């Protein structure tokens, strides 16, 4: 049972989301470690399915106005309440300075949502914690200033690499009501944020890790032979940074004698474009687009596949992956991995030891697929090594203990 009005408010972009299992895993683990909190979500759910993990969470979930015009009475009443708070004038001043540099509707919406949060959060709330350094952290920061409370964040990937430097620096500065602390899930991201903070100790490297109790033991694999059909799979949103356009081009380059099939799991805006690309390349019949799937469906597919492929790359706007949890999930099922050396992926996968890391161009990806198809023993050896690395270095518990300590200290004012 949770307390009626817990001391921590957790902000997320949306709840629940199939693509953000790392957040659900963390929040369930924090709750099971004894931390009590409420979730405040900036958006309503859009996914039809839920992971079993979402159903384990006991915390109450509240939804802020997704768009201010949809709940005008609530927003205006909240702003009137917020204006009476001791920190409202300072929050308004900071927001106006932000708005001058980012005159967007999103920036206006952030302040409106912050007013609702500051007005409606129970008096017992002693601190705020936001997942993602961009929009959720802005809402948390404005609301925290209004209420005179500390706030903190967990940063991941897009929020680090697409946010403007001025905004990150101010969110990491004591002079600008910056975060009490920030957690991030890769050493690559931690180095960047420490360079931008007025106090590098403000940033903690906390790997998400994987709660292996949520996953079945790896299957007793009957490893394929070099002449056998090759079943590839990928899990990831159909967006630029995942590199699936490059993978489709790579698959089209595979030799005719290789009998292969690729299964993709995930939704995304580029779905129609990528399916058209596959048809034009003449390989559409070799691809199954499964769309969004829940965790048991993903794991079942991993257990039935021969190779996991995640061709991550840096998008035109700078967006990129951090350390995708799906790589660890593949490793947990003894599934060989092919990926790219983008961002923090090499922090888990040493190429040639735990999997292969290829350049993200189609020729290199195609050559890597052929190499693994022709040498199943190498693929098996690397899959075993990745599983051992996961168990040894990427368990969830150490990071959760570190985060509980940080959040506890923030709530106690130390």
Short mmCIF file of C-alpha atoms in Angstrom, two decimals:
data_model
loop_
_atom_site.label_atom_id
_atom_site.label_comp_id
_atom_site.label_asym_id
_atom_site.label_seq_id
_atom_site.Cartn_x
_atom_site.Cartn_y
_atom_site.Cartn_z
CA UNK A 1 0.00 0.00 0.00
CA UNK A 2 1.24 3.51 -0.78
CA UNK A 3 0.87 6.48 1.52
CA UNK A 4 -1.98 8.85 0.77
CA UNK A 5 0.25 11.80 -0.07
CA UNK A 6 3.86 10.67 -0.62
CA UNK A 7 6.78 13.12 -0.42
CA UNK A 8 8.03 12.67 -3.99
CA UNK A 9 6.40 13.70 -7.27
CA UNK A 10 7.75 11.91 -10.35
CA UNK A 11 7.25 13.56 -13.74
CA UNK A 12 7.16 11.52 -16.95
CA UNK A 13 6.30 12.37 -20.54
CA UNK A 14 3.58 9.76 -20.75
CA UNK A 15 2.35 6.80 -18.73
CA UNK A 16 2.33 3.99 -19.58
CA UNK A 17 4.53 3.79 -22.67
CA UNK A 18 5.61 0.54 -24.32
CA UNK A 19 8.83 2.11 -25.60
CA UNK A 20 9.98 3.26 -22.15
CA UNK A 21 10.29 0.02 -20.20
CA UNK A 22 13.47 1.36 -18.59
CA UNK A 23 11.36 3.97 -16.77
CA UNK A 24 8.74 1.46 -15.69
CA UNK A 25 11.46 -0.91 -14.48
CA UNK A 26 13.08 1.84 -12.43
CA UNK A 27 9.87 3.10 -10.85
CA UNK A 28 8.71 -0.39 -9.89
CA UNK A 29 12.12 -1.07 -8.35
CA UNK A 30 12.10 2.23 -6.43
CA UNK A 31 8.69 1.39 -5.07
CA UNK A 32 9.78 -2.09 -4.06
CA UNK A 33 12.81 -0.55 -2.34
CA UNK A 34 10.42 1.39 -0.09
CA UNK A 35 10.25 4.78 -1.83
CA UNK A 36 6.75 6.22 -2.09
CA UNK A 37 5.75 8.66 -4.82
CA UNK A 38 3.04 9.82 -7.18
CA UNK A 39 3.44 9.92 -10.94
CA UNK A 40 2.52 13.10 -12.79
CA UNK A 41 2.31 12.49 -16.53
CA UNK A 42 2.48 15.22 -19.16
CA UNK A 43 0.58 13.14 -21.68
CA UNK A 44 -2.15 10.52 -21.70
CA UNK A 45 -1.32 7.03 -22.95
CA UNK A 46 -1.54 6.27 -26.65
CA UNK A 47 -0.38 2.64 -26.65
CA UNK A 48 -3.17 0.08 -26.75
CA UNK A 49 -1.11 -2.56 -24.99
CA UNK A 50 0.63 -2.52 -21.60
CA UNK A 51 3.65 -4.42 -20.33
CA UNK A 52 3.05 -6.66 -17.29
CA UNK A 53 5.59 -4.43 -15.55
CA UNK A 54 3.17 -1.48 -15.67
CA UNK A 55 0.62 -3.44 -13.69
CA UNK A 56 3.08 -3.99 -10.85
CA UNK A 57 3.27 -0.29 -10.02
CA UNK A 58 1.13 0.77 -7.06
CA UNK A 59 1.73 4.53 -7.24
CA UNK A 60 -1.15 6.82 -8.08
CA UNK A 61 -0.92 8.34 -11.57
CA UNK A 62 -2.14 11.89 -12.23
CA UNK A 63 -2.34 13.56 -15.61
CA UNK A 64 -1.47 17.19 -16.25
CA UNK A 65 -3.33 19.01 -19.05
CA UNK A 66 -1.79 17.60 -22.21
CA UNK A 67 -2.77 20.77 -24.04
CA UNK A 68 -3.73 23.85 -22.06
CA UNK A 69 -6.75 24.71 -24.21
CA UNK A 70 -8.32 21.33 -23.40
CA UNK A 71 -8.72 22.18 -19.70
CA UNK A 72 -8.94 25.99 -19.53
CA UNK A 73 -10.77 26.18 -16.19
CA UNK A 74 -8.27 23.89 -14.51
CA UNK A 75 -5.33 25.83 -15.94
CA UNK A 76 -6.60 29.28 -14.98
CA UNK A 77 -7.56 28.18 -11.49
CA UNK A 78 -4.12 26.63 -11.06
CA UNK A 79 -2.39 29.75 -12.24
CA UNK A 80 -4.36 31.87 -9.75
CA UNK A 81 -3.29 29.49 -6.97
CA UNK A 82 0.30 29.42 -8.21
CA UNK A 83 0.53 33.21 -8.28
CA UNK A 84 0.05 33.21 -4.51
CA UNK A 85 3.02 30.88 -3.99
CA UNK A 86 6.24 32.45 -2.67
CA UNK A 87 8.36 31.44 -5.66
CA UNK A 88 5.94 32.25 -8.45
CA UNK A 89 7.52 35.59 -9.38
CA UNK A 90 10.97 34.02 -9.68
CA UNK A 91 9.62 31.09 -11.70
CA UNK A 92 7.81 33.51 -14.00
CA UNK A 93 11.01 35.56 -14.46
CA UNK A 94 13.02 32.47 -15.38
CA UNK A 95 10.32 31.21 -17.71
CA UNK A 96 10.14 34.57 -19.50
CA UNK A 97 13.92 34.44 -20.04
CA UNK A 98 13.55 30.92 -21.42
CA UNK A 99 10.64 31.97 -23.63
CA UNK A 100 12.68 34.76 -25.22
CA UNK A 101 15.23 32.17 -26.36
CA UNK A 102 12.63 29.52 -27.18
CA UNK A 103 9.41 31.29 -28.27
CA UNK A 104 7.46 28.08 -28.83
CA UNK A 105 4.04 26.76 -27.89
CA UNK A 106 5.76 23.93 -26.09
CA UNK A 107 7.51 26.45 -23.80
CA UNK A 108 4.17 28.09 -22.99
CA UNK A 109 2.63 24.69 -22.31
CA UNK A 110 5.47 23.81 -19.95
CA UNK A 111 4.73 26.80 -17.75
CA UNK A 112 1.00 26.11 -17.72
CA UNK A 113 1.61 22.51 -16.73
CA UNK A 114 4.02 23.68 -14.03
CA UNK A 115 1.34 25.94 -12.58
CA UNK A 116 -1.07 23.01 -12.40
CA UNK A 117 1.57 20.81 -10.79
CA UNK A 118 2.54 23.46 -8.25
CA UNK A 119 -1.10 24.17 -7.40
CA UNK A 120 -2.34 20.58 -7.23
CA UNK A 121 0.59 18.64 -5.75
CA UNK A 122 -0.15 17.84 -2.09
CA UNK A 123 1.49 19.87 0.64
CA UNK A 124 3.38 16.74 1.68
CA UNK A 125 5.49 16.81 -1.50
CA UNK A 126 9.10 17.61 -0.57
CA UNK A 127 10.79 17.20 -3.94
CA UNK A 128 10.34 16.46 -7.65
CA UNK A 129 12.08 13.99 -9.93
CA UNK A 130 11.71 14.17 -13.72
CA UNK A 131 12.46 11.56 -16.34
CA UNK A 132 14.11 13.36 -19.27
CA UNK A 133 16.07 16.59 -19.13
CA UNK A 134 14.01 18.50 -21.68
CA UNK A 135 10.24 19.07 -21.27
CA UNK A 136 9.58 17.10 -18.05
CA UNK A 137 12.57 18.69 -16.32
CA UNK A 138 11.41 22.17 -17.36
CA UNK A 139 7.97 21.55 -15.86
CA UNK A 140 9.57 20.17 -12.70
CA UNK A 141 11.98 23.11 -12.43
CA UNK A 142 9.32 25.82 -12.83
CA UNK A 143 6.98 24.08 -10.36
CA UNK A 144 9.79 23.46 -7.87
CA UNK A 145 10.76 27.13 -7.91
CA UNK A 146 7.13 28.13 -7.30
CA UNK A 147 6.90 25.78 -4.33
CA UNK A 148 10.42 26.35 -3.01
CA UNK A 149 11.32 22.67 -3.42
CA UNK A 150 14.36 20.79 -4.72
CA UNK A 151 14.12 18.93 -8.00
CA UNK A 152 16.17 16.35 -9.86
CA UNK A 153 16.17 14.50 -13.16
CA UNK A 154 17.17 11.40 -15.04
CA UNK A 155 18.58 12.10 -18.51
CA UNK A 156 18.77 9.55 -21.28
CA UNK A 157 19.56 10.32 -24.92
CA UNK A 158 17.48 12.67 -27.08
CA UNK A 159 16.99 15.02 -24.13
CA UNK A 160 20.77 15.40 -23.79
CA UNK A 161 21.71 15.70 -27.44
CA UNK A 162 18.92 17.88 -28.80
CA UNK A 163 18.45 20.35 -25.94
CA UNK A 164 20.18 23.72 -26.38
CA UNK A 165 23.39 24.19 -24.39
CA UNK A 166 22.05 27.26 -22.58
CA UNK A 167 19.12 25.29 -21.22
CA UNK A 168 21.17 22.34 -20.04
CA UNK A 169 23.75 24.61 -18.41
CA UNK A 170 21.11 26.54 -16.49
CA UNK A 171 19.38 23.36 -15.35
CA UNK A 172 22.77 22.33 -13.95
CA UNK A 173 23.58 25.64 -12.27
CA UNK A 174 22.93 26.60 -8.66
CA UNK A 175 22.58 30.24 -9.71
CA UNK A 176 19.65 29.33 -11.97
CA UNK A 177 17.73 27.07 -9.58
CA UNK A 178 19.32 24.00 -11.11
CA UNK A 179 18.74 20.40 -10.15
CA UNK A 180 19.83 19.00 -6.81
CA UNK A 181 21.25 16.12 -8.82
CA UNK A 182 20.96 14.49 -12.19
CA UNK A 183 21.24 10.83 -13.07
CA UNK A 184 22.12 9.58 -16.52
CA UNK A 185 22.37 6.07 -17.87
CA UNK A 186 25.64 6.19 -19.84
CA UNK A 187 29.22 7.24 -19.18
CA UNK A 188 29.09 8.99 -22.56
CA UNK A 189 26.20 11.19 -21.41
CA UNK A 190 27.62 11.67 -17.91
CA UNK A 191 30.88 13.11 -19.27
CA UNK A 192 28.95 15.59 -21.41
CA UNK A 193 26.68 16.74 -18.58
CA UNK A 194 29.54 17.06 -16.08
CA UNK A 195 31.31 19.38 -18.49
CA UNK A 196 28.20 21.57 -18.59
CA UNK A 197 27.53 21.67 -14.85
CA UNK A 198 28.89 24.15 -12.31
CA UNK A 199 29.48 21.11 -10.08
CA UNK A 200 30.40 17.81 -11.78
CA UNK A 201 29.41 15.95 -8.59
CA UNK A 202 25.83 16.94 -9.40
CA UNK A 203 25.79 14.23 -12.11
CA UNK A 204 25.60 10.52 -11.28
CA UNK A 205 26.23 7.70 -13.73
CA UNK A 206 23.47 5.20 -12.98
CA UNK A 207 23.04 2.44 -15.52
CA UNK A 208 19.47 1.24 -15.88
CA UNK A 209 20.71 -2.30 -15.88
CA UNK A 210 18.24 -5.10 -16.26
CA UNK A 211 16.02 -6.72 -13.69
CA UNK A 212 16.75 -10.29 -14.69
CA UNK A 213 13.95 -11.58 -12.46
CA UNK A 214 11.50 -10.23 -15.07
CA UNK A 215 12.93 -12.42 -17.83
CA UNK A 216 12.95 -16.15 -18.40
CA UNK A 217 16.23 -17.99 -18.31
CA UNK A 218 17.88 -18.08 -21.73
CA UNK A 219 16.69 -20.90 -23.97
CA UNK A 220 18.70 -24.02 -24.66
CA UNK A 221 19.56 -22.86 -28.15
CA UNK A 222 20.09 -25.24 -31.02
CA UNK A 223 22.57 -23.04 -32.87
CA UNK A 224 21.99 -22.83 -36.59
CA UNK A 225 24.46 -24.12 -39.13
CA UNK A 226 26.02 -21.85 -41.75
CA UNK A 227 23.73 -23.16 -44.50
CA UNK A 228 20.53 -22.83 -42.44
CA UNK A 229 17.97 -20.01 -42.85
CA UNK A 230 18.77 -16.87 -40.85
CA UNK A 231 16.05 -15.23 -38.76
CA UNK A 232 16.91 -11.62 -37.86
CA UNK A 233 14.91 -9.37 -35.58
CA UNK A 234 14.95 -5.78 -34.38
CA UNK A 235 13.06 -3.88 -31.71
CA UNK A 236 12.90 -0.11 -31.88
CA UNK A 237 10.81 2.84 -32.91
CA UNK A 238 10.69 3.60 -36.62
CA UNK A 239 12.57 6.88 -36.31
CA UNK A 240 15.73 8.17 -37.97
CA UNK A 241 18.17 7.49 -35.13
CA UNK A 242 17.39 3.76 -35.12
CA UNK A 243 18.88 3.42 -38.62
CA UNK A 244 16.36 0.97 -40.05
CA UNK A 245 16.57 2.63 -43.45
CA UNK A 246 20.25 1.66 -43.56
CA UNK A 247 19.36 -1.87 -42.48
CA UNK A 248 16.80 -2.28 -45.26
CA UNK A 249 19.45 -1.22 -47.77
CA UNK A 250 21.87 -3.67 -46.16
CA UNK A 251 19.39 -6.53 -46.37
CA UNK A 252 18.90 -5.82 -50.06
CA UNK A 253 22.65 -6.39 -50.55
CA UNK A 254 22.69 -9.88 -49.03
CA UNK A 255 23.60 -12.65 -51.45
CA UNK A 256 20.81 -14.60 -53.10
CA UNK A 257 21.99 -17.88 -51.58
CA UNK A 258 21.38 -16.64 -48.02
CA UNK A 259 17.84 -17.53 -46.93
CA UNK A 260 16.90 -14.79 -44.47
CA UNK A 261 13.86 -13.17 -42.89
CA UNK A 262 13.71 -10.00 -40.77
CA UNK A 263 11.09 -9.28 -38.13
CA UNK A 264 10.65 -5.75 -36.81
CA UNK A 265 8.83 -4.85 -33.58
CA UNK A 266 7.85 -1.28 -32.79
CA UNK A 267 5.82 1.64 -34.08
CA UNK A 268 6.90 5.00 -35.39
CA UNK A 269 6.37 7.77 -37.90
CA UNK A 270 8.58 6.27 -40.61
CA UNK A 271 6.64 3.00 -40.91
CA UNK A 272 5.00 3.66 -44.28
CA UNK A 273 8.19 5.15 -45.73
CA UNK A 274 10.30 2.17 -44.68
CA UNK A 275 7.78 -0.35 -45.96
CA UNK A 276 7.75 1.44 -49.31
CA UNK A 277 11.54 1.32 -49.31
CA UNK A 278 11.48 -2.45 -48.74
CA UNK A 279 9.01 -2.93 -51.61
CA UNK A 280 11.14 -0.86 -53.97
CA UNK A 281 14.19 -2.93 -52.97
CA UNK A 282 12.29 -6.12 -53.78
CA UNK A 283 12.58 -7.60 -50.29
CA UNK A 284 9.17 -6.84 -48.78
CA UNK A 285 8.21 -10.53 -48.76
CA UNK A 286 11.19 -11.25 -46.49
CA UNK A 287 10.09 -8.75 -43.81
CA UNK A 288 7.41 -8.95 -41.12
CA UNK A 289 6.33 -5.69 -39.51
CA UNK A 290 4.75 -6.63 -36.19
CA UNK A 291 4.12 -3.14 -34.82
CA UNK A 292 4.00 -2.44 -31.09
CA UNK A 293 4.25 -5.56 -28.92
CA UNK A 294 4.21 -6.15 -25.18
CA UNK A 295 7.19 -7.56 -23.30
CA UNK A 296 6.19 -11.25 -23.43
CA UNK A 297 5.74 -11.00 -27.20
CA UNK A 298 9.16 -9.37 -27.59
CA UNK A 299 10.88 -12.02 -25.49
CA UNK A 300 9.16 -14.85 -27.36
CA UNK A 301 10.44 -13.43 -30.64
CA UNK A 302 13.96 -13.08 -29.23
CA UNK A 303 13.96 -16.71 -28.17
CA UNK A 304 12.95 -17.78 -31.67
CA UNK A 305 15.46 -15.61 -33.58
CA UNK A 306 19.09 -16.10 -34.65
CA UNK A 307 20.38 -12.51 -34.66
CA UNK A 308 19.37 -9.22 -33.08
CA UNK A 309 20.15 -6.13 -35.16
CA UNK A 310 20.02 -2.52 -33.95
CA UNK A 311 21.69 -0.22 -36.53
CA UNK A 312 21.63 2.96 -34.42
CA UNK A 313 23.00 6.18 -35.88
CA UNK A 314 23.12 9.90 -35.18
CA UNK A 315 20.09 11.69 -36.63
CA UNK A 316 20.33 14.96 -38.53
CA UNK A 317 19.16 16.93 -35.48
CA UNK A 318 21.78 15.29 -33.24
CA UNK A 319 19.39 12.80 -31.65
CA UNK A 320 20.92 9.41 -30.88
CA UNK A 321 20.49 6.40 -28.67
CA UNK A 322 22.05 6.14 -25.25
CA UNK A 323 22.47 2.52 -24.20
CA UNK A 324 19.27 0.86 -25.42
CA UNK A 325 17.86 -1.58 -22.86
CA UNK A 326 16.75 -3.80 -25.71
CA UNK A 327 20.38 -4.82 -26.26
CA UNK A 328 20.52 -6.13 -22.71
CA UNK A 329 17.19 -7.86 -23.19
CA UNK A 330 18.57 -9.62 -26.28
CA UNK A 331 21.65 -10.65 -24.32
CA UNK A 332 19.45 -12.05 -21.55
CA UNK A 333 18.00 -14.50 -24.09
CA UNK A 334 21.40 -15.54 -25.47
CA UNK A 335 20.61 -13.85 -28.78
CA UNK A 336 23.67 -12.73 -30.80
CA UNK A 337 23.86 -8.98 -31.33
CA UNK A 338 24.83 -6.77 -34.25
CA UNK A 339 24.78 -3.04 -33.59
CA UNK A 340 26.84 0.11 -34.17
CA UNK A 341 29.40 1.99 -32.03
CA UNK A 342 27.06 4.96 -31.48
CA UNK A 343 26.97 6.82 -28.18
CA UNK A 344 27.15 4.40 -25.23
CA UNK A 345 26.55 1.11 -27.03
CA UNK A 346 30.28 0.20 -26.73
CA UNK A 347 29.93 0.52 -22.94
CA UNK A 348 28.06 -2.79 -23.08
CA UNK A 349 29.17 -4.38 -26.36
CA UNK A 350 32.89 -4.76 -27.09
CA UNK A 351 32.98 -5.57 -30.78
CA UNK A 352 34.20 -9.08 -31.46
CA UNK A 353 33.71 -10.10 -27.83
CA UNK A 354 30.05 -9.51 -26.89
CA UNK A 355 28.70 -8.96 -30.40
CA UNK A 356 29.66 -7.09 -33.55
CA UNK A 357 29.62 -3.30 -33.89
CA UNK A 358 29.50 -2.25 -37.51
CA UNK A 359 29.63 1.07 -39.28
CA UNK A 360 26.08 2.21 -39.95
CA UNK A 361 26.39 2.24 -43.73
CA UNK A 362 24.54 -0.48 -45.69
CA UNK A 363 27.63 -2.20 -47.12
CA UNK A 364 29.23 -2.58 -43.69
CA UNK A 365 26.00 -3.79 -42.10
CA UNK A 366 25.45 -6.30 -44.90
CA UNK A 367 29.00 -7.61 -44.56
CA UNK A 368 28.55 -8.00 -40.79
CA UNK A 369 25.31 -9.94 -41.25
CA UNK A 370 27.01 -12.24 -43.74
CA UNK A 371 29.95 -12.76 -41.39
CA UNK A 372 27.69 -13.82 -38.53
CA UNK A 373 25.56 -15.97 -40.84
CA UNK A 374 28.64 -17.81 -42.11
CA UNK A 375 30.18 -18.30 -38.65
CA UNK A 376 27.45 -19.39 -36.23
CA UNK A 377 30.02 -20.52 -33.69
CA UNK A 378 31.44 -17.00 -33.43
CA UNK A 379 27.91 -15.68 -32.97
CA UNK A 380 27.25 -18.23 -30.22
CA UNK A 381 30.50 -17.46 -28.41
CA UNK A 382 29.78 -13.72 -28.42
CA UNK A 383 26.20 -14.29 -27.22
CA UNK A 384 27.53 -16.29 -24.25
CA UNK A 385 30.00 -13.51 -23.45
CA UNK A 386 27.27 -10.84 -23.63
CA UNK A 387 25.07 -12.82 -21.25
CA UNK A 388 27.92 -13.16 -18.76
CA UNK A 389 28.70 -9.44 -19.03
CA UNK A 390 25.07 -8.60 -18.43
CA UNK A 391 24.92 -10.74 -15.32
CA UNK A 392 28.22 -9.46 -13.97
CA UNK A 393 28.15 -5.73 -14.74
CA UNK A 394 24.64 -4.64 -15.73
CA UNK A 395 22.29 -5.83 -13.04
CA UNK A 396 19.68 -3.36 -11.86
CA UNK A 397 20.14 -3.43 -8.08
CA UNK A 398 23.31 -1.26 -7.64
CA UNK A 399 21.81 1.60 -9.65
CA UNK A 400 18.52 1.48 -7.77
CA UNK A 401 20.34 1.60 -4.42
CA UNK A 402 22.32 4.63 -5.62
CA UNK A 403 19.18 6.39 -6.84
CA UNK A 404 17.25 5.67 -3.62
CA UNK A 405 20.10 7.24 -1.65
CA UNK A 406 20.19 10.32 -3.88
CA UNK A 407 16.44 10.85 -3.79
CA UNK A 408 16.33 10.25 -0.03
CA UNK A 409 19.03 12.86 0.56
CA UNK A 410 17.18 15.36 -1.65
CA UNK A 411 13.93 14.87 0.24
CA UNK A 412 15.71 15.28 3.56
CA UNK A 413 17.38 18.46 2.41
CA UNK A 414 20.91 17.11 2.67
#
